[in-house]
Each structure stands twice: as structure tokens, then as C-alpha cells.
Short mmCIF file of N, CA and C in Angstrom, two decimals:
data_model
loop_
_atom_site.label_atom_id
_atom_site.label_comp_id
_atom_site.label_asym_id
_atom_site.label_seq_id
_atom_site.Cartn_x
_atom_site.Cartn_y
_atom_site.Cartn_z
N PHE A 585 -38.88 13.38 19.24
CA PHE A 585 -37.62 13.90 18.88
C PHE A 585 -37.88 14.85 17.58
N GLN A 586 -36.79 15.58 17.21
CA GLN A 586 -36.87 16.47 16.02
C GLN A 586 -35.69 16.26 15.22
N ILE A 587 -35.86 16.36 13.87
CA ILE A 587 -34.73 16.34 12.89
C ILE A 587 -35.04 17.41 11.91
N ALA A 588 -34.21 18.34 11.69
CA ALA A 588 -34.40 19.36 10.74
C ALA A 588 -35.78 20.10 10.88
N GLY A 589 -36.13 20.33 12.15
CA GLY A 589 -37.40 21.06 12.40
C GLY A 589 -38.62 20.23 12.29
N THR A 590 -38.58 18.91 11.96
CA THR A 590 -39.68 18.02 11.86
C THR A 590 -39.82 17.21 13.11
N SER A 591 -41.02 17.07 13.67
CA SER A 591 -41.15 16.25 14.95
C SER A 591 -41.51 14.91 14.47
N TYR A 592 -41.09 13.86 15.30
CA TYR A 592 -41.38 12.56 15.04
C TYR A 592 -41.72 11.82 16.41
N THR A 593 -42.51 10.85 16.30
CA THR A 593 -42.97 10.03 17.45
C THR A 593 -42.49 8.58 17.07
N GLY A 594 -42.28 7.90 18.13
CA GLY A 594 -41.86 6.52 18.00
C GLY A 594 -40.59 6.26 18.81
N SER A 595 -40.11 5.00 18.67
CA SER A 595 -38.87 4.69 19.47
C SER A 595 -37.64 4.75 18.68
N ALA A 596 -36.57 4.65 19.37
CA ALA A 596 -35.20 4.75 18.62
C ALA A 596 -35.09 3.67 17.60
N ALA A 597 -35.84 2.55 17.72
CA ALA A 597 -35.80 1.49 16.82
C ALA A 597 -36.25 1.97 15.46
N ASN A 598 -37.10 2.96 15.42
CA ASN A 598 -37.71 3.39 14.14
C ASN A 598 -36.79 4.47 13.41
N LEU A 599 -35.66 4.75 13.85
CA LEU A 599 -34.69 5.73 13.25
C LEU A 599 -34.28 5.40 11.90
N ASN A 600 -34.29 4.13 11.58
CA ASN A 600 -33.88 3.71 10.19
C ASN A 600 -35.01 3.87 9.17
N THR A 601 -36.23 4.13 9.65
CA THR A 601 -37.34 4.26 8.65
C THR A 601 -38.12 5.56 9.02
N LEU A 602 -37.51 6.66 9.07
CA LEU A 602 -38.15 7.94 9.40
C LEU A 602 -39.10 8.36 8.34
N THR A 603 -40.31 8.66 8.70
CA THR A 603 -41.27 9.14 7.65
C THR A 603 -42.16 10.11 8.29
N ALA A 604 -42.68 11.04 7.55
CA ALA A 604 -43.67 11.99 7.96
C ALA A 604 -44.74 11.90 6.91
N GLY A 605 -45.77 11.13 7.26
CA GLY A 605 -46.88 10.95 6.35
C GLY A 605 -46.29 9.91 5.32
N SER A 606 -46.38 10.21 3.94
CA SER A 606 -45.90 9.32 3.04
C SER A 606 -44.53 9.69 2.46
N THR A 607 -43.94 10.78 3.05
CA THR A 607 -42.63 11.26 2.62
C THR A 607 -41.51 10.81 3.52
N SER A 608 -40.44 10.17 2.99
CA SER A 608 -39.28 9.76 3.82
C SER A 608 -38.47 11.03 4.06
N ASN A 609 -37.94 11.10 5.25
CA ASN A 609 -36.99 12.08 5.60
C ASN A 609 -35.57 11.61 5.89
N ALA A 610 -35.34 10.40 5.39
CA ALA A 610 -34.00 9.78 5.57
C ALA A 610 -33.00 10.70 4.97
N SER A 611 -33.27 11.44 3.89
CA SER A 611 -32.23 12.36 3.39
C SER A 611 -31.72 13.32 4.42
N ALA A 612 -32.45 13.69 5.44
CA ALA A 612 -31.96 14.56 6.50
C ALA A 612 -30.76 14.01 7.23
N LEU A 613 -30.74 12.68 7.14
CA LEU A 613 -29.60 12.03 7.82
C LEU A 613 -28.47 11.55 6.88
N HIS A 614 -28.59 11.80 5.51
CA HIS A 614 -27.70 11.37 4.55
C HIS A 614 -26.31 11.98 4.80
N GLU A 615 -25.35 11.20 4.59
CA GLU A 615 -23.96 11.65 4.77
C GLU A 615 -23.22 11.51 3.35
N HIS A 616 -22.61 12.58 2.92
CA HIS A 616 -21.78 12.57 1.69
C HIS A 616 -20.26 12.10 2.03
N LYS A 617 -20.17 10.77 1.82
CA LYS A 617 -18.71 10.19 2.11
C LYS A 617 -17.77 10.75 1.10
N ALA A 618 -16.54 10.91 1.56
CA ALA A 618 -15.54 11.35 0.63
C ALA A 618 -14.18 10.61 0.89
N THR A 619 -13.55 10.26 -0.19
CA THR A 619 -12.18 9.65 0.02
C THR A 619 -11.19 10.56 -0.86
N ARG A 620 -9.93 10.46 -0.43
CA ARG A 620 -8.86 11.09 -1.25
C ARG A 620 -7.58 10.45 -1.06
N GLY A 621 -6.68 10.75 -1.97
CA GLY A 621 -5.41 10.14 -1.86
C GLY A 621 -4.49 10.69 -2.87
N LYS A 622 -3.18 10.06 -2.96
CA LYS A 622 -2.16 10.49 -3.93
C LYS A 622 -1.55 9.28 -4.50
N THR A 623 -1.22 9.33 -5.76
CA THR A 623 -0.53 8.33 -6.39
C THR A 623 0.40 8.96 -7.40
N THR A 624 1.20 8.21 -8.08
CA THR A 624 2.13 8.68 -9.14
C THR A 624 1.92 7.91 -10.41
N PHE A 625 2.48 8.54 -11.42
CA PHE A 625 2.42 7.94 -12.85
C PHE A 625 3.64 8.10 -13.50
N ASP A 626 4.24 7.22 -14.09
CA ASP A 626 5.54 7.28 -14.88
C ASP A 626 5.19 7.77 -16.31
N MET A 627 5.58 8.92 -16.56
CA MET A 627 5.31 9.50 -17.90
C MET A 627 5.83 8.77 -19.06
N SER A 628 6.95 7.97 -18.81
CA SER A 628 7.41 7.23 -20.00
C SER A 628 6.68 5.95 -20.19
N THR A 629 5.55 5.69 -19.49
CA THR A 629 4.70 4.46 -19.72
C THR A 629 4.18 4.45 -21.13
N ALA A 630 4.07 3.21 -21.55
CA ALA A 630 3.75 2.94 -23.04
C ALA A 630 2.58 3.74 -23.52
N SER A 631 2.40 3.83 -24.76
CA SER A 631 1.43 4.87 -25.39
C SER A 631 0.09 4.55 -24.91
N SER A 632 -0.44 3.44 -24.42
CA SER A 632 -1.65 3.29 -23.89
C SER A 632 -1.67 2.31 -22.68
N GLY A 633 -2.35 2.66 -21.73
CA GLY A 633 -2.36 1.86 -20.50
C GLY A 633 -3.32 2.51 -19.45
N THR A 634 -3.43 1.86 -18.30
CA THR A 634 -4.28 2.40 -17.36
C THR A 634 -3.64 2.53 -15.93
N THR A 635 -4.17 3.43 -15.19
CA THR A 635 -3.74 3.59 -13.80
C THR A 635 -5.12 3.45 -13.00
N THR A 636 -5.12 2.37 -12.06
CA THR A 636 -6.38 2.07 -11.35
C THR A 636 -6.17 2.52 -9.90
N ILE A 637 -7.10 3.34 -9.46
CA ILE A 637 -7.11 3.83 -8.16
C ILE A 637 -8.37 3.35 -7.44
N ALA A 638 -8.04 2.58 -6.23
CA ALA A 638 -9.23 1.99 -5.42
C ALA A 638 -9.63 3.18 -4.56
N HIS A 639 -10.92 3.62 -4.70
CA HIS A 639 -11.42 4.75 -3.99
C HIS A 639 -12.17 4.36 -2.61
N SER A 640 -12.42 3.13 -2.48
CA SER A 640 -12.99 2.57 -1.18
C SER A 640 -14.25 3.07 -0.66
N LEU A 641 -14.98 3.79 -1.56
CA LEU A 641 -16.42 4.21 -1.22
C LEU A 641 -17.42 3.21 -1.14
N GLY A 642 -17.25 2.10 -1.84
CA GLY A 642 -18.23 1.04 -1.88
C GLY A 642 -19.52 1.29 -2.81
N VAL A 643 -19.52 2.55 -3.32
CA VAL A 643 -20.55 2.95 -4.29
C VAL A 643 -19.80 3.67 -5.38
N THR A 644 -20.51 3.80 -6.62
CA THR A 644 -20.03 4.67 -7.71
C THR A 644 -19.96 6.06 -7.18
N PRO A 645 -18.81 6.80 -7.28
CA PRO A 645 -18.80 8.18 -6.83
C PRO A 645 -19.77 9.04 -7.68
N LYS A 646 -20.36 10.02 -7.13
CA LYS A 646 -21.15 11.02 -7.90
C LYS A 646 -20.25 12.00 -8.48
N TYR A 647 -19.06 12.24 -7.97
CA TYR A 647 -18.20 13.28 -8.41
C TYR A 647 -16.74 12.92 -8.05
N ILE A 648 -15.78 13.11 -9.04
CA ILE A 648 -14.40 12.98 -8.68
C ILE A 648 -13.65 14.22 -9.17
N ARG A 649 -12.49 14.50 -8.47
CA ARG A 649 -11.59 15.53 -8.90
C ARG A 649 -10.21 14.91 -9.05
N ILE A 650 -9.53 15.28 -10.08
CA ILE A 650 -8.09 14.90 -10.26
C ILE A 650 -7.22 16.05 -10.39
N GLN A 651 -6.20 16.21 -9.63
CA GLN A 651 -5.21 17.39 -9.91
C GLN A 651 -3.85 16.67 -9.98
N THR A 652 -3.08 17.21 -10.98
CA THR A 652 -1.78 16.69 -11.22
C THR A 652 -0.75 17.81 -11.23
N MET A 653 0.52 17.37 -10.93
CA MET A 653 1.69 18.26 -11.20
C MET A 653 2.95 17.49 -11.65
N LEU A 654 3.62 18.06 -12.55
CA LEU A 654 4.82 17.41 -13.16
C LEU A 654 5.78 18.52 -13.20
N SER A 655 7.01 18.23 -12.61
CA SER A 655 8.15 19.22 -12.49
C SER A 655 9.35 18.52 -12.97
N THR A 656 9.95 19.02 -14.04
CA THR A 656 11.15 18.45 -14.60
C THR A 656 12.27 19.45 -14.88
N ASN A 657 13.42 18.98 -15.00
CA ASN A 657 14.55 19.82 -15.47
C ASN A 657 14.86 19.40 -16.90
N SER A 658 14.05 19.62 -17.76
CA SER A 658 14.07 18.98 -19.10
C SER A 658 15.00 19.64 -20.09
N VAL A 659 15.29 20.95 -20.02
CA VAL A 659 16.16 21.58 -20.89
C VAL A 659 17.26 22.37 -20.10
N ALA A 660 18.48 21.98 -20.28
CA ALA A 660 19.60 22.78 -19.63
C ALA A 660 19.46 23.13 -18.18
N GLY A 661 18.83 22.28 -17.44
CA GLY A 661 18.56 22.43 -16.06
C GLY A 661 17.50 23.47 -15.71
N ASN A 662 16.71 23.88 -16.71
CA ASN A 662 15.66 24.79 -16.51
C ASN A 662 14.34 24.04 -16.02
N ALA A 663 13.75 24.59 -14.99
CA ALA A 663 12.60 23.90 -14.46
C ALA A 663 11.39 24.11 -15.38
N HIS A 664 10.72 23.00 -15.63
CA HIS A 664 9.48 22.97 -16.34
C HIS A 664 8.31 22.51 -15.51
N ILE A 665 7.16 23.15 -15.50
CA ILE A 665 6.15 22.76 -14.60
C ILE A 665 4.88 22.58 -15.41
N SER A 666 4.18 21.49 -15.24
CA SER A 666 2.82 21.23 -15.89
C SER A 666 1.90 20.86 -14.76
N MET A 667 0.78 21.51 -14.77
CA MET A 667 -0.34 21.27 -13.75
C MET A 667 -1.67 21.11 -14.55
N SER A 668 -2.53 20.22 -14.02
CA SER A 668 -3.87 20.11 -14.57
C SER A 668 -4.83 19.80 -13.44
N SER A 669 -6.05 20.19 -13.77
CA SER A 669 -7.06 19.91 -12.86
C SER A 669 -8.35 19.44 -13.55
N GLY A 670 -9.02 18.41 -13.08
CA GLY A 670 -10.22 17.92 -13.83
C GLY A 670 -11.24 17.36 -12.91
N THR A 671 -12.49 17.34 -13.35
CA THR A 671 -13.62 16.79 -12.65
C THR A 671 -14.43 15.86 -13.54
N TYR A 672 -15.17 14.94 -12.93
CA TYR A 672 -15.99 14.01 -13.60
C TYR A 672 -17.15 13.69 -12.80
N ASP A 673 -18.41 13.80 -13.31
CA ASP A 673 -19.56 13.52 -12.52
C ASP A 673 -20.37 12.31 -12.97
N GLY A 674 -19.65 11.41 -13.72
CA GLY A 674 -20.29 10.20 -14.20
C GLY A 674 -20.70 10.39 -15.69
N THR A 675 -20.81 11.70 -16.07
CA THR A 675 -21.43 11.96 -17.44
C THR A 675 -20.45 12.89 -18.22
N THR A 676 -20.06 13.99 -17.40
CA THR A 676 -19.28 15.05 -18.02
C THR A 676 -17.92 15.22 -17.48
N THR A 677 -16.93 15.27 -18.28
CA THR A 677 -15.51 15.55 -17.97
C THR A 677 -15.15 16.97 -18.31
N LEU A 678 -14.50 17.70 -17.33
CA LEU A 678 -14.02 18.99 -17.56
C LEU A 678 -12.63 19.03 -17.01
N GLY A 679 -11.63 19.35 -17.93
CA GLY A 679 -10.29 19.41 -17.53
C GLY A 679 -9.63 20.69 -18.09
N ILE A 680 -8.72 21.24 -17.22
CA ILE A 680 -7.92 22.39 -17.58
C ILE A 680 -6.44 22.09 -17.40
N PHE A 681 -5.58 22.71 -18.09
CA PHE A 681 -4.15 22.55 -17.83
C PHE A 681 -3.34 23.67 -18.18
N GLN A 682 -2.13 23.82 -17.56
CA GLN A 682 -1.15 24.92 -17.79
C GLN A 682 0.18 24.33 -17.77
N ALA A 683 0.99 24.54 -18.72
CA ALA A 683 2.43 24.11 -18.81
C ALA A 683 3.24 25.36 -19.08
N ILE A 684 4.30 25.39 -18.25
CA ILE A 684 5.22 26.55 -18.27
C ILE A 684 6.64 26.10 -18.45
N HIS A 685 7.28 26.47 -19.59
CA HIS A 685 8.70 26.08 -19.81
C HIS A 685 9.47 27.37 -20.02
N PRO A 686 10.43 27.58 -19.22
CA PRO A 686 11.17 28.84 -19.22
C PRO A 686 11.91 29.14 -20.60
N THR A 687 12.25 28.15 -21.37
CA THR A 687 13.09 28.47 -22.58
C THR A 687 12.26 28.23 -23.89
N ASN A 688 11.15 27.45 -23.79
CA ASN A 688 10.44 27.18 -25.01
C ASN A 688 9.18 28.03 -25.11
N ASP A 689 8.21 27.85 -24.22
CA ASP A 689 6.90 28.57 -24.44
C ASP A 689 6.00 27.98 -23.23
N SER A 690 4.78 28.52 -23.17
CA SER A 690 3.81 27.99 -22.32
C SER A 690 2.63 27.55 -23.07
N ASN A 691 1.83 26.73 -22.50
CA ASN A 691 0.67 26.09 -23.10
C ASN A 691 -0.36 25.95 -22.09
N SER A 692 -1.64 26.33 -22.52
CA SER A 692 -2.78 26.00 -21.61
C SER A 692 -3.98 25.70 -22.33
N GLY A 693 -4.93 25.07 -21.80
CA GLY A 693 -6.16 24.81 -22.48
C GLY A 693 -7.15 24.06 -21.56
N ASN A 694 -8.16 23.51 -22.27
CA ASN A 694 -9.23 22.84 -21.57
C ASN A 694 -9.62 21.71 -22.35
N SER A 695 -10.39 20.67 -21.82
CA SER A 695 -10.83 19.56 -22.46
C SER A 695 -12.09 19.04 -21.88
N THR A 696 -13.01 18.53 -22.71
CA THR A 696 -14.20 17.83 -22.25
C THR A 696 -14.05 16.36 -22.53
N THR A 697 -12.86 15.91 -22.77
CA THR A 697 -12.65 14.52 -23.04
C THR A 697 -11.53 14.03 -22.06
N ASP A 698 -10.47 14.82 -21.87
CA ASP A 698 -9.32 14.40 -21.02
C ASP A 698 -9.42 14.98 -19.66
N ILE A 699 -9.45 14.25 -18.59
CA ILE A 699 -9.42 14.83 -17.26
C ILE A 699 -7.96 15.26 -16.87
N VAL A 700 -6.97 14.75 -17.47
CA VAL A 700 -5.57 15.13 -17.24
C VAL A 700 -4.88 15.36 -18.56
N THR A 701 -4.15 16.44 -18.62
CA THR A 701 -3.21 16.75 -19.70
C THR A 701 -1.90 17.17 -19.10
N ALA A 702 -0.86 16.49 -19.32
CA ALA A 702 0.54 16.76 -18.68
C ALA A 702 1.54 16.81 -19.72
N TYR A 703 2.18 18.01 -19.92
CA TYR A 703 3.26 18.23 -20.85
C TYR A 703 4.62 18.06 -20.20
N TRP A 704 5.50 17.30 -20.86
CA TRP A 704 6.83 17.11 -20.37
C TRP A 704 7.61 18.33 -21.07
N THR A 705 7.66 18.43 -22.36
CA THR A 705 8.15 19.59 -23.06
C THR A 705 7.10 20.07 -24.07
N ILE A 706 7.00 21.35 -24.25
CA ILE A 706 6.07 21.97 -25.13
C ILE A 706 6.61 21.98 -26.62
N GLY A 707 7.80 22.37 -26.78
CA GLY A 707 8.36 22.52 -28.11
C GLY A 707 8.35 21.21 -28.97
N THR A 708 8.55 20.05 -28.22
CA THR A 708 8.68 18.77 -28.90
C THR A 708 7.28 18.10 -28.75
N ASP A 709 6.32 18.71 -28.18
CA ASP A 709 5.01 18.19 -27.87
C ASP A 709 4.99 16.70 -27.29
N ALA A 710 5.83 16.68 -26.24
CA ALA A 710 5.80 15.38 -25.48
C ALA A 710 4.85 15.48 -24.24
N HIS A 711 3.83 14.63 -24.36
CA HIS A 711 2.84 14.86 -23.28
C HIS A 711 2.01 13.48 -23.14
N GLN A 712 1.25 13.46 -22.01
CA GLN A 712 0.37 12.34 -21.73
C GLN A 712 -1.06 12.97 -21.52
N VAL A 713 -2.12 12.31 -22.02
CA VAL A 713 -3.46 12.73 -21.65
C VAL A 713 -4.11 11.51 -21.03
N MET A 714 -5.17 11.77 -20.23
CA MET A 714 -5.91 10.64 -19.57
C MET A 714 -7.34 10.90 -19.60
N THR A 715 -8.07 9.88 -19.96
CA THR A 715 -9.53 9.87 -19.78
C THR A 715 -9.82 9.12 -18.43
N VAL A 716 -11.10 9.23 -18.06
CA VAL A 716 -11.52 8.62 -16.78
C VAL A 716 -12.72 7.81 -16.87
N ALA A 717 -12.81 6.75 -16.03
CA ALA A 717 -13.98 5.93 -15.91
C ALA A 717 -14.07 5.64 -14.38
N ILE A 718 -15.34 5.47 -13.84
CA ILE A 718 -15.49 5.20 -12.45
C ILE A 718 -16.52 4.09 -12.23
N ASP A 719 -16.31 3.36 -11.20
CA ASP A 719 -17.37 2.35 -10.75
C ASP A 719 -17.29 2.33 -9.25
N ALA A 720 -18.07 1.35 -8.75
CA ALA A 720 -18.12 1.22 -7.21
C ALA A 720 -16.89 0.84 -6.55
N THR A 721 -15.82 0.47 -7.25
CA THR A 721 -14.56 0.10 -6.62
C THR A 721 -13.42 0.99 -7.05
N ASN A 722 -13.33 1.48 -8.25
CA ASN A 722 -12.07 2.09 -8.78
C ASN A 722 -12.33 3.40 -9.57
N ILE A 723 -11.37 4.24 -9.63
CA ILE A 723 -11.26 5.25 -10.61
C ILE A 723 -10.22 4.72 -11.59
N THR A 724 -10.49 4.72 -12.86
CA THR A 724 -9.57 4.23 -13.91
C THR A 724 -9.28 5.30 -14.84
N LEU A 725 -7.93 5.62 -14.81
CA LEU A 725 -7.38 6.64 -15.77
C LEU A 725 -6.81 5.94 -16.94
N THR A 726 -7.09 6.21 -18.15
CA THR A 726 -6.56 5.58 -19.27
C THR A 726 -5.72 6.60 -20.08
N ASN A 727 -4.46 6.34 -20.17
CA ASN A 727 -3.50 7.30 -20.79
C ASN A 727 -3.28 7.13 -22.35
N THR A 728 -2.97 8.23 -22.89
CA THR A 728 -2.49 8.20 -24.37
C THR A 728 -1.22 9.02 -24.37
N LYS A 729 -0.11 8.49 -24.85
CA LYS A 729 1.15 9.24 -24.91
C LYS A 729 1.46 9.78 -26.28
N THR A 730 1.96 11.00 -26.33
CA THR A 730 2.45 11.61 -27.55
C THR A 730 3.97 11.96 -27.29
N GLY A 731 4.76 11.58 -28.31
CA GLY A 731 6.27 11.92 -28.06
C GLY A 731 6.86 10.96 -27.06
N SER A 732 7.93 11.53 -26.41
CA SER A 732 8.63 10.75 -25.42
C SER A 732 8.75 11.37 -24.11
N PRO A 733 7.62 11.65 -23.49
CA PRO A 733 7.75 12.32 -22.13
C PRO A 733 8.37 11.32 -21.07
N THR A 734 9.01 12.04 -20.08
CA THR A 734 9.56 11.31 -18.94
C THR A 734 9.17 12.00 -17.70
N GLY A 735 9.56 11.46 -16.57
CA GLY A 735 9.36 12.09 -15.25
C GLY A 735 8.15 11.46 -14.57
N THR A 736 7.91 11.89 -13.32
CA THR A 736 6.89 11.27 -12.56
C THR A 736 5.88 12.30 -12.24
N LEU A 737 4.61 11.95 -12.68
CA LEU A 737 3.36 12.80 -12.54
C LEU A 737 2.82 12.57 -11.25
N GLU A 738 2.65 13.53 -10.40
CA GLU A 738 2.10 13.41 -9.07
C GLU A 738 0.50 13.62 -9.32
N ILE A 739 -0.27 12.68 -8.85
CA ILE A 739 -1.76 12.70 -8.97
C ILE A 739 -2.45 12.75 -7.57
N PHE A 740 -3.19 13.81 -7.37
CA PHE A 740 -3.99 13.86 -6.18
C PHE A 740 -5.44 13.72 -6.59
N TRP A 741 -6.16 12.82 -5.93
CA TRP A 741 -7.53 12.42 -6.37
C TRP A 741 -8.47 12.61 -5.18
N GLU A 742 -9.63 12.91 -5.45
CA GLU A 742 -10.80 13.02 -4.49
C GLU A 742 -11.99 12.34 -5.12
N ALA A 743 -12.79 11.57 -4.35
CA ALA A 743 -13.98 10.93 -4.79
C ALA A 743 -15.06 11.13 -3.78
N TYR A 744 -16.22 11.51 -4.24
CA TYR A 744 -17.44 11.87 -3.36
C TYR A 744 -18.60 10.96 -3.76
N ALA A 745 -19.17 10.37 -2.67
CA ALA A 745 -20.40 9.49 -2.90
C ALA A 745 -21.62 10.30 -2.94
#
């Protein structure tokens, strides 16, 4: 039989230990498992706490992505939208965010510390930021609150083994 252009001899029982000489070719059969889901976060949550997301990979993810959106009618019925997107590879965090408020201002930025930045209002600087940790079972987001934000933050997550 052949895999990725390399010929092998032996029985089907040998499929778990594919080798060509002294080099293993098991990586030709490697599958990158992925899981994803959605959860929410109450922006009025105390100034420090955690959100735990069970990713069900069974191994520590090599890469995760978190995307969030918060939409509120925070000032005189005017819609305010805050979005963020961040990644983490077990070593490096990269996060970007954009908040648009029709009567106050807009705010955008990036972070190498916070995977999530979510603004409730810009003028009063009410927001939550979140750092991330991962293990073989969970993605853990640790929040820090500034001011008095409210609303429900929608969190979409992806984890890749």
C-alpha cells in the first residue's frame, strides 16, 4: 500500500507503526482535531473572576481563537457595539478590539496580554478585559473589570489540537 507517495509492505496490523527505514511516517496520518462553541459572560461580574470553557480535546490545544461581541443600548437608546478577536498558541497572546458608540466616541487597539477587551461605554471607560490559560481540559478566561459595565458578552471560541 501507499501513503503520501511512500510504499509500505506488511499487513494491516502494522498500520499503527508505519515506518520507512528509521523514520516514522505516522505524521502522514495525523489529524488536527478542532472543537468550537459559544458561551456568554455577564459584564457586571465582579472585578476578578474566571470563565471556564471545557474544550473536550483531551490534550492541551496548540492554538485557540476567541471572538466576542457586546451590543447594548447604553445611552438614550443608541446602539453601542464592541467586538474583539484574539488568539493564543500556549505562549503568545494577540488580541484586537473595536468599540463604536454613536454619541461618545470609538476606541480600538490591540494587546499582547488580553485576549478579550470589551467596552460597555467608552466615555466612562467601563469595560472588561480577559487573559487566557489552557490545559488538556479547559480554556480559562480570567477577567478584570474597570468601571461598571453591564450587558451580556457573547463569546465564540475555537480550540485546535
